[in-house]
Amino acid sequence: MNTAPESTTTEPTTEPTTEPTTPEKRFPLSFGLNTFGDVTNDADGRPISQAQTIRDLVGHAVAAEEAGLDYFGIGEHHTDDMPLSAADVVLGAIAARTERIHLGSAVTVLSSDDPVRVFQRYSTLNALSGGRAEVILGRGSSIDSFPLFGFDLNDYETLFEEKTNLFAHLLRGGPVTWEGTTRRGLRDQDVVPHLDTPLPTWIGVGGSPESVIRTAHYGFSLMLAVIGGPVARFAPYAELFHKALEQFGQEPQPIGLHSPGHVAATDEQAREEFWPHYRDMITKVSATRGFAIPTESSFLREIGPDGSLYVGSPETVAAKIAKNLPIVGANRFDLKYGIPGMTDESLLTGIRLYGGEVVPRVRELLG
């Protein structure tokens, strides 16, 4: 019977370090954008429709490719101000409008989905895009999908363990035989469409050593989601990942860094465009997510050199990315752009500055 590996509770023993180490040289530096499909406001401060928000994302991805970026991801959410419940459908429309940029999720909440359908949707996207699809799997730090699809939060860990195991079986290709407790098993099942090019698979991790070890067990890539505090506190997880890959006999895998931010012409403009909407959003979700309500002083700390927010001019944001990637040995940086209430114009400007000025400067700083 094929089931998920038993979890380990081994804590990373390496102390956080701010001493830079060179990112894995076998993996080239790459830069992406992530969005949750945050509903924007028009010039008069009125929210646009959810339908227009979804249509605008296609234009954002086209702008990202034109700016030279490597990846465009859409995260799964099911809320009024983040209505991206079917990211793969939007990504299919983007695939038809682009030629080079890789496309995928950021993240897919696998716990409340069916691994077979996730595989089928992203293998279809891979076919449509000529091999440009990726998938980032997650347990769901936002739990809206669990009651929506009838899943019990008491099964939170078991659901992700078993479904990740099944997804790993599907990626191998060929008839699949699998048994578990969270869904009916499969016996010599052919799952189509078949992959004719690889489907890069990541697991998004927000601070759980068990998730890091799980990622290494399956030989997936590791995406570190840093949404608060210094990146240095994630250095032990990167070290744990390398050690676990070696112990499981897996090949080295990329490490990515994902954080929110906004780029504008000047530091002051970036702060003015981002802060009020960031404050309102975090305040809104603080009760359910356990976040502290932000103050101006806490915001300034987070956009500072050691904080998790990449908000500022191209030079400011580039310097911060170049500083933080080596701390965890990451070779990829994904900027989560957009906050409910910002304008589409400011987002497009930020995308173009990020691709056109920030990324070249980071490459220059990292040599």
PDB file of C-alpha atoms in Angstrom, residues 70-306:
ATOM      1  CA  ASP A  70      10.741  34.271 -15.896  1.00  0.00           C
ATOM      2  CA  TYR A  71       7.557  33.254 -14.061  1.00  0.00           C
ATOM      3  CA  PHE A  72       3.994  34.408 -13.463  1.00  0.00           C
ATOM      4  CA  GLY A  73       1.978  32.649 -10.763  1.00  0.00           C
ATOM      5  CA  ILE A  74      -1.589  32.914  -9.518  1.00  0.00           C
ATOM      6  CA  GLY A  75      -2.479  31.835  -5.996  1.00  0.00           C
ATOM      7  CA  GLU A  76      -5.742  30.109  -5.141  1.00  0.00           C
ATOM      8  CA  HIS A  77      -8.134  32.150  -3.007  1.00  0.00           C
ATOM      9  CA  HIS A  78     -11.895  32.137  -2.512  1.00  0.00           C
ATOM     10  CA  THR A  79     -12.672  35.536  -0.996  1.00  0.00           C
ATOM     11  CA  ASP A  80     -14.550  38.600  -2.153  1.00  0.00           C
ATOM     12  CA  ASP A  81     -11.411  40.691  -2.581  1.00  0.00           C
ATOM     13  CA  MET A  82      -9.278  37.823  -3.929  1.00  0.00           C
ATOM     14  CA  PRO A  83     -11.611  35.926  -6.286  1.00  0.00           C
ATOM     15  CA  LEU A  84      -9.038  33.683  -8.007  1.00  0.00           C
ATOM     16  CA  SER A  85     -10.698  30.328  -7.402  1.00  0.00           C
ATOM     17  CA  ALA A  86      -9.700  28.832 -10.782  1.00  0.00           C
ATOM     18  CA  ALA A  87      -6.161  29.971 -11.423  1.00  0.00           C
ATOM     19  CA  ASP A  88      -5.490  27.325 -14.073  1.00  0.00           C
ATOM     20  CA  VAL A  89      -8.271  28.698 -16.299  1.00  0.00           C
ATOM     21  CA  VAL A  90      -6.713  32.176 -16.235  1.00  0.00           C
ATOM     22  CA  LEU A  91      -3.266  30.680 -16.819  1.00  0.00           C
ATOM     23  CA  GLY A  92      -4.602  28.936 -19.925  1.00  0.00           C
ATOM     24  CA  ALA A  93      -5.719  32.299 -21.305  1.00  0.00           C
ATOM     25  CA  ILE A  94      -2.294  33.723 -20.468  1.00  0.00           C
ATOM     26  CA  ALA A  95      -0.560  30.825 -22.223  1.00  0.00           C
ATOM     27  CA  ALA A  96      -2.346  31.789 -25.435  1.00  0.00           C
ATOM     28  CA  ARG A  97      -1.048  35.380 -25.159  1.00  0.00           C
ATOM     29  CA  THR A  98       2.567  34.612 -24.220  1.00  0.00           C
ATOM     30  CA  GLU A  99       5.462  32.627 -25.650  1.00  0.00           C
ATOM     31  CA  ARG A 100       8.299  32.401 -23.138  1.00  0.00           C
ATOM     32  CA  ILE A 101       7.305  33.073 -19.530  1.00  0.00           C
ATOM     33  CA  HIS A 102       6.637  30.093 -17.242  1.00  0.00           C
ATOM     34  CA  LEU A 103       3.158  29.905 -15.717  1.00  0.00           C
ATOM     35  CA  GLY A 104       1.796  28.241 -12.636  1.00  0.00           C
ATOM     36  CA  SER A 105       0.145  28.356  -9.261  1.00  0.00           C
ATOM     37  CA  ALA A 106       1.187  30.250  -6.148  1.00  0.00           C
ATOM     38  CA  VAL A 107      -0.148  28.146  -4.443  1.00  0.00           C
ATOM     39  CA  THR A 108      -2.578  25.337  -5.244  1.00  0.00           C
ATOM     40  CA  VAL A 109      -4.232  24.253  -1.994  1.00  0.00           C
ATOM     41  CA  LEU A 110      -3.796  20.535  -2.566  1.00  0.00           C
ATOM     42  CA  SER A 111      -5.373  19.572   0.767  1.00  0.00           C
ATOM     43  CA  SER A 112      -8.839  20.635  -0.408  1.00  0.00           C
ATOM     44  CA  ASP A 113      -8.448  19.578  -4.040  1.00  0.00           C
ATOM     45  CA  ASP A 114      -8.140  16.269  -5.847  1.00  0.00           C
ATOM     46  CA  PRO A 115      -4.560  15.422  -6.863  1.00  0.00           C
ATOM     47  CA  VAL A 116      -5.728  13.720 -10.051  1.00  0.00           C
ATOM     48  CA  ARG A 117      -7.619  16.811 -11.174  1.00  0.00           C
ATOM     49  CA  VAL A 118      -4.731  19.095 -10.216  1.00  0.00           C
ATOM     50  CA  PHE A 119      -2.382  16.933 -12.261  1.00  0.00           C
ATOM     51  CA  GLN A 120      -4.779  16.897 -15.215  1.00  0.00           C
ATOM     52  CA  ARG A 121      -5.285  20.659 -15.156  1.00  0.00           C
ATOM     53  CA  TYR A 122      -1.585  21.468 -15.015  1.00  0.00           C
ATOM     54  CA  SER A 123      -0.538  18.773 -17.475  1.00  0.00           C
ATOM     55  CA  THR A 124      -3.103  20.334 -19.816  1.00  0.00           C
ATOM     56  CA  LEU A 125      -1.603  23.773 -19.165  1.00  0.00           C
ATOM     57  CA  ASN A 126       1.825  22.291 -19.832  1.00  0.00           C
ATOM     58  CA  ALA A 127       0.612  21.010 -23.210  1.00  0.00           C
ATOM     59  CA  LEU A 128      -1.035  24.311 -24.147  1.00  0.00           C
ATOM     60  CA  SER A 129       2.009  26.371 -23.181  1.00  0.00           C
ATOM     61  CA  GLY A 130       4.629  24.158 -24.784  1.00  0.00           C
ATOM     62  CA  GLY A 131       6.141  22.963 -21.513  1.00  0.00           C
ATOM     63  CA  ARG A 132       5.987  26.226 -19.545  1.00  0.00           C
ATOM     64  CA  ALA A 133       3.751  25.074 -16.668  1.00  0.00           C
ATOM     65  CA  GLU A 134       4.801  24.710 -13.039  1.00  0.00           C
ATOM     66  CA  VAL A 135       2.847  24.010  -9.875  1.00  0.00           C
ATOM     67  CA  ILE A 136       3.441  25.166  -6.307  1.00  0.00           C
ATOM     68  CA  LEU A 137       1.566  22.999  -3.820  1.00  0.00           C
ATOM     69  CA  GLY A 138       0.552  24.159  -0.353  1.00  0.00           C
ATOM     70  CA  ARG A 139      -1.430  23.063   2.675  1.00  0.00           C
ATOM     71  CA  GLY A 140      -3.325  26.346   2.819  1.00  0.00           C
ATOM     72  CA  SER A 141      -2.398  29.083   5.261  1.00  0.00           C
ATOM     73  CA  SER A 142      -5.745  30.588   4.271  1.00  0.00           C
ATOM     74  CA  ILE A 143      -8.363  27.967   5.051  1.00  0.00           C
ATOM     75  CA  ASP A 144     -11.349  29.300   3.069  1.00  0.00           C
ATOM     76  CA  SER A 145     -11.315  26.300   0.740  1.00  0.00           C
ATOM     77  CA  PHE A 146     -11.804  23.705   3.501  1.00  0.00           C
ATOM     78  CA  PRO A 147     -15.442  24.484   4.417  1.00  0.00           C
ATOM     79  CA  LEU A 148     -16.165  25.444   0.802  1.00  0.00           C
ATOM     80  CA  PHE A 149     -15.308  21.976  -0.470  1.00  0.00           C
ATOM     81  CA  GLY A 150     -16.462  20.082   2.607  1.00  0.00           C
ATOM     82  CA  PHE A 151     -13.151  19.163   4.235  1.00  0.00           C
ATOM     83  CA  ASP A 152     -12.547  18.901   7.966  1.00  0.00           C
ATOM     84  CA  LEU A 153      -9.708  20.998   9.392  1.00  0.00           C
ATOM     85  CA  ASN A 154      -9.041  18.171  11.839  1.00  0.00           C
ATOM     86  CA  ASP A 155      -7.682  16.270   8.832  1.00  0.00           C
ATOM     87  CA  TYR A 156      -5.432  19.183   7.800  1.00  0.00           C
ATOM     88  CA  GLU A 157      -2.126  17.295   8.028  1.00  0.00           C
ATOM     89  CA  THR A 158      -3.333  13.905   6.807  1.00  0.00           C
ATOM     90  CA  LEU A 159      -4.988  15.429   3.741  1.00  0.00           C
ATOM     91  CA  PHE A 160      -1.789  17.088   2.595  1.00  0.00           C
ATOM     92  CA  GLU A 161       0.431  14.084   3.385  1.00  0.00           C
ATOM     93  CA  GLU A 162      -1.663  11.628   1.375  1.00  0.00           C
ATOM     94  CA  LYS A 163      -2.506  13.939  -1.491  1.00  0.00           C
ATOM     95  CA  THR A 164       1.119  14.966  -1.959  1.00  0.00           C
ATOM     96  CA  ASN A 165       2.027  11.293  -2.066  1.00  0.00           C
ATOM     97  CA  LEU A 166      -0.558  10.633  -4.775  1.00  0.00           C
ATOM     98  CA  PHE A 167       0.562  13.670  -6.765  1.00  0.00           C
ATOM     99  CA  ALA A 168       4.143  12.376  -6.678  1.00  0.00           C
ATOM    100  CA  HIS A 169       2.922   9.057  -8.097  1.00  0.00           C
ATOM    101  CA  LEU A 170       1.111  10.862 -10.906  1.00  0.00           C
ATOM    102  CA  LEU A 171       4.229  12.809 -11.876  1.00  0.00           C
ATOM    103  CA  ARG A 172       6.132   9.569 -12.486  1.00  0.00           C
ATOM    104  CA  GLY A 173       3.863   8.684 -15.391  1.00  0.00           C
ATOM    105  CA  GLY A 174       2.502   5.305 -16.376  1.00  0.00           C
ATOM    106  CA  PRO A 175      -0.417   3.452 -14.773  1.00  0.00           C
ATOM    107  CA  VAL A 176      -0.860   4.530 -11.149  1.00  0.00           C
ATOM    108  CA  THR A 177      -1.579   2.230  -8.239  1.00  0.00           C
ATOM    109  CA  TRP A 178      -2.179   3.983  -4.936  1.00  0.00           C
ATOM    110  CA  GLU A 179      -4.118   3.512  -1.697  1.00  0.00           C
ATOM    111  CA  GLY A 180      -4.919   5.992   1.046  1.00  0.00           C
ATOM    112  CA  THR A 181      -7.586   7.016   3.529  1.00  0.00           C
ATOM    113  CA  THR A 182      -8.693  10.406   2.187  1.00  0.00           C
ATOM    114  CA  ARG A 183     -10.035   9.250  -1.187  1.00  0.00           C
ATOM    115  CA  ARG A 184     -10.626   6.054  -3.158  1.00  0.00           C
ATOM    116  CA  GLY A 185      -7.508   4.287  -4.333  1.00  0.00           C
ATOM    117  CA  LEU A 186      -6.296   3.747  -7.881  1.00  0.00           C
ATOM    118  CA  ARG A 187      -5.225   0.486  -9.490  1.00  0.00           C
ATOM    119  CA  ASP A 188      -3.258   0.515 -12.744  1.00  0.00           C
ATOM    120  CA  GLN A 189      -5.049   3.745 -13.649  1.00  0.00           C
ATOM    121  CA  ASP A 190      -3.930   5.614 -16.754  1.00  0.00           C
ATOM    122  CA  VAL A 191      -4.213   9.356 -16.015  1.00  0.00           C
ATOM    123  CA  VAL A 192      -4.296  11.683 -19.014  1.00  0.00           C
ATOM    124  CA  PRO A 193      -3.048  13.896 -20.545  1.00  0.00           C
ATOM    125  CA  HIS A 194       0.440  12.439 -20.312  1.00  0.00           C
ATOM    126  CA  LEU A 195       3.353  14.793 -19.759  1.00  0.00           C
ATOM    127  CA  ASP A 196       5.732  15.086 -22.701  1.00  0.00           C
ATOM    128  CA  THR A 197       7.885  17.623 -20.851  1.00  0.00           C
ATOM    129  CA  PRO A 198       8.558  17.828 -17.089  1.00  0.00           C
ATOM    130  CA  LEU A 199       6.142  19.627 -14.762  1.00  0.00           C
ATOM    131  CA  PRO A 200       8.343  21.390 -12.167  1.00  0.00           C
ATOM    132  CA  THR A 201       6.739  20.977  -8.751  1.00  0.00           C
ATOM    133  CA  TRP A 202       7.402  23.068  -5.653  1.00  0.00           C
ATOM    134  CA  ILE A 203       6.012  23.007  -2.135  1.00  0.00           C
ATOM    135  CA  GLY A 204       5.365  26.338  -0.472  1.00  0.00           C
ATOM    136  CA  VAL A 205       6.636  26.386   3.116  1.00  0.00           C
ATOM    137  CA  GLY A 206       5.941  29.095   5.668  1.00  0.00           C
ATOM    138  CA  GLY A 207       8.023  27.820   8.576  1.00  0.00           C
ATOM    139  CA  SER A 208       7.304  24.133   9.199  1.00  0.00           C
ATOM    140  CA  PRO A 209      10.328  21.786   9.353  1.00  0.00           C
ATOM    141  CA  GLU A 210       8.000  18.863   8.622  1.00  0.00           C
ATOM    142  CA  SER A 211       7.025  20.513   5.337  1.00  0.00           C
ATOM    143  CA  VAL A 212      10.685  21.052   4.454  1.00  0.00           C
ATOM    144  CA  ILE A 213      11.432  17.363   5.030  1.00  0.00           C
ATOM    145  CA  ARG A 214       8.362  16.329   3.045  1.00  0.00           C
ATOM    146  CA  THR A 215       9.508  18.488   0.127  1.00  0.00           C
ATOM    147  CA  ALA A 216      12.928  16.845   0.162  1.00  0.00           C
ATOM    148  CA  HIS A 217      11.444  13.343   0.458  1.00  0.00           C
ATOM    149  CA  TYR A 218       9.663  13.751  -2.867  1.00  0.00           C
ATOM    150  CA  GLY A 219      12.525  15.585  -4.539  1.00  0.00           C
ATOM    151  CA  PHE A 220      10.387  18.685  -5.105  1.00  0.00           C
ATOM    152  CA  SER A 221      11.697  22.250  -5.099  1.00  0.00           C
ATOM    153  CA  LEU A 222      11.318  24.425  -1.986  1.00  0.00           C
ATOM    154  CA  MET A 223       9.538  27.788  -2.030  1.00  0.00           C
ATOM    155  CA  LEU A 224      10.045  29.728   1.213  1.00  0.00           C
ATOM    156  CA  ALA A 225       7.126  32.078   1.838  1.00  0.00           C
ATOM    157  CA  VAL A 226       8.489  34.914   3.987  1.00  0.00           C
ATOM    158  CA  ILE A 227       5.676  37.318   4.852  1.00  0.00           C
ATOM    159  CA  GLY A 228       6.954  38.651   8.159  1.00  0.00           C
ATOM    160  CA  GLY A 229      10.283  39.179   9.884  1.00  0.00           C
ATOM    161  CA  PRO A 230      13.842  38.698   8.639  1.00  0.00           C
ATOM    162  CA  VAL A 231      14.807  36.187   5.970  1.00  0.00           C
ATOM    163  CA  ALA A 232      17.684  35.013   8.180  1.00  0.00           C
ATOM    164  CA  ARG A 233      15.285  33.015  10.345  1.00  0.00           C
ATOM    165  CA  PHE A 234      14.642  30.767   7.324  1.00  0.00           C
ATOM    166  CA  ALA A 235      18.314  29.883   6.858  1.00  0.00           C
ATOM    167  CA  PRO A 236      17.980  26.745   9.059  1.00  0.00           C
ATOM    168  CA  TYR A 237      15.165  25.499   6.833  1.00  0.00           C
ATOM    169  CA  ALA A 238      17.321  25.840   3.738  1.00  0.00           C
ATOM    170  CA  GLU A 239      20.105  23.922   5.477  1.00  0.00           C
ATOM    171  CA  LEU A 240      17.630  21.268   6.610  1.00  0.00           C
ATOM    172  CA  PHE A 241      16.395  20.957   3.023  1.00  0.00           C
ATOM    173  CA  HIS A 242      19.890  20.299   1.660  1.00  0.00           C
ATOM    174  CA  LYS A 243      20.594  17.707   4.356  1.00  0.00           C
ATOM    175  CA  ALA A 244      17.249  15.968   3.857  1.00  0.00           C
ATOM    176  CA  LEU A 245      17.700  15.791   0.081  1.00  0.00           C
ATOM    177  CA  GLU A 246      21.045  14.106   0.623  1.00  0.00           C
ATOM    178  CA  GLN A 247      19.660  11.665   3.185  1.00  0.00           C
ATOM    179  CA  PHE A 248      16.764  10.718   0.913  1.00  0.00           C
ATOM    180  CA  GLY A 249      19.146  10.218  -2.020  1.00  0.00           C
ATOM    181  CA  GLN A 250      17.509  12.981  -4.036  1.00  0.00           C
ATOM    182  CA  GLU A 251      19.208  15.284  -6.516  1.00  0.00           C
ATOM    183  CA  PRO A 252      19.803  18.922  -5.455  1.00  0.00           C
ATOM    184  CA  GLN A 253      16.728  21.087  -5.984  1.00  0.00           C
ATOM    185  CA  PRO A 254      16.148  24.841  -6.354  1.00  0.00           C
ATOM    186  CA  ILE A 255      15.123  27.055  -3.457  1.00  0.00           C
ATOM    187  CA  GLY A 256      12.870  30.028  -4.049  1.00  0.00           C
ATOM    188  CA  LEU A 257      12.001  33.035  -1.913  1.00  0.00           C
ATOM    189  CA  HIS A 258       8.475  34.521  -2.034  1.00  0.00           C
ATOM    190  CA  SER A 259       7.583  37.850  -0.382  1.00  0.00           C
ATOM    191  CA  PRO A 260       5.126  40.721  -0.892  1.00  0.00           C
ATOM    192  CA  GLY A 261       6.136  44.087  -2.240  1.00  0.00           C
ATOM    193  CA  HIS A 262       5.613  46.983  -4.620  1.00  0.00           C
ATOM    194  CA  VAL A 263       7.968  48.937  -6.863  1.00  0.00           C
ATOM    195  CA  ALA A 264       7.484  52.588  -7.823  1.00  0.00           C
ATOM    196  CA  ALA A 265       9.709  55.346  -9.126  1.00  0.00           C
ATOM    197  CA  THR A 266      10.730  56.474  -5.632  1.00  0.00           C
ATOM    198  CA  ASP A 267      10.692  55.019  -2.135  1.00  0.00           C
ATOM    199  CA  GLU A 268       8.168  57.615  -1.026  1.00  0.00           C
ATOM    200  CA  GLN A 269       5.766  56.894  -3.883  1.00  0.00           C
ATOM    201  CA  ALA A 270       5.978  53.142  -3.304  1.00  0.00           C
ATOM    202  CA  ARG A 271       5.175  53.568   0.386  1.00  0.00           C
ATOM    203  CA  GLU A 272       2.266  55.915  -0.298  1.00  0.00           C
ATOM    204  CA  GLU A 273       0.718  53.571  -2.853  1.00  0.00           C
ATOM    205  CA  PHE A 274       1.177  50.414  -0.768  1.00  0.00           C
ATOM    206  CA  TRP A 275       0.875  51.266   2.945  1.00  0.00           C
ATOM    207  CA  PRO A 276      -2.822  52.219   3.356  1.00  0.00           C
ATOM    208  CA  HIS A 277      -4.016  49.153   1.480  1.00  0.00           C
ATOM    209  CA  TYR A 278      -1.558  46.846   3.249  1.00  0.00           C
ATOM    210  CA  ARG A 279      -2.750  48.238   6.598  1.00  0.00           C
ATOM    211  CA  ASP A 280      -6.404  47.679   5.704  1.00  0.00           C
ATOM    212  CA  MET A 281      -5.877  44.150   4.387  1.00  0.00           C
ATOM    213  CA  ILE A 282      -3.806  42.912   7.336  1.00  0.00           C
ATOM    214  CA  THR A 283      -6.244  44.500   9.771  1.00  0.00           C
ATOM    215  CA  LYS A 284      -9.135  42.742   8.040  1.00  0.00           C
ATOM    216  CA  VAL A 285      -7.578  39.269   8.285  1.00  0.00           C
ATOM    217  CA  SER A 286      -5.832  39.724  11.632  1.00  0.00           C
ATOM    218  CA  ALA A 287      -8.596  38.062  13.644  1.00  0.00           C
ATOM    219  CA  THR A 288      -8.618  34.853  11.595  1.00  0.00           C
ATOM    220  CA  ARG A 289      -4.925  34.664  10.681  1.00  0.00           C
ATOM    221  CA  GLY A 290      -3.423  35.721  13.991  1.00  0.00           C
ATOM    222  CA  PHE A 291      -1.587  38.707  12.500  1.00  0.00           C
ATOM    223  CA  ALA A 292      -0.774  41.771  14.576  1.00  0.00           C
ATOM    224  CA  ILE A 293      -2.515  44.906  13.302  1.00  0.00           C
ATOM    225  CA  PRO A 294       0.214  46.902  11.529  1.00  0.00           C
ATOM    226  CA  THR A 295       1.309  50.342  12.610  1.00  0.00           C
ATOM    227  CA  GLU A 296       3.366  52.806  10.624  1.00  0.00           C
ATOM    228  CA  SER A 297       6.407  51.931  12.717  1.00  0.00           C
ATOM    229  CA  SER A 298       5.954  48.174  12.163  1.00  0.00           C
ATOM    230  CA  PHE A 299       5.456  48.825   8.446  1.00  0.00           C
ATOM    231  CA  LEU A 300       8.663  50.858   8.240  1.00  0.00           C
ATOM    232  CA  ARG A 301      10.459  48.027  10.005  1.00  0.00           C
ATOM    233  CA  GLU A 302       9.151  45.461   7.498  1.00  0.00           C
ATOM    234  CA  ILE A 303      10.177  47.553   4.477  1.00  0.00           C
ATOM    235  CA  GLY A 304      13.594  48.143   6.030  1.00  0.00           C
ATOM    236  CA  PRO A 305      16.713  46.104   5.190  1.00  0.00           C
ATOM    237  CA  ASP A 306      15.783  43.200   7.493  1.00  0.00           C
TER     238      ASP A 306
END
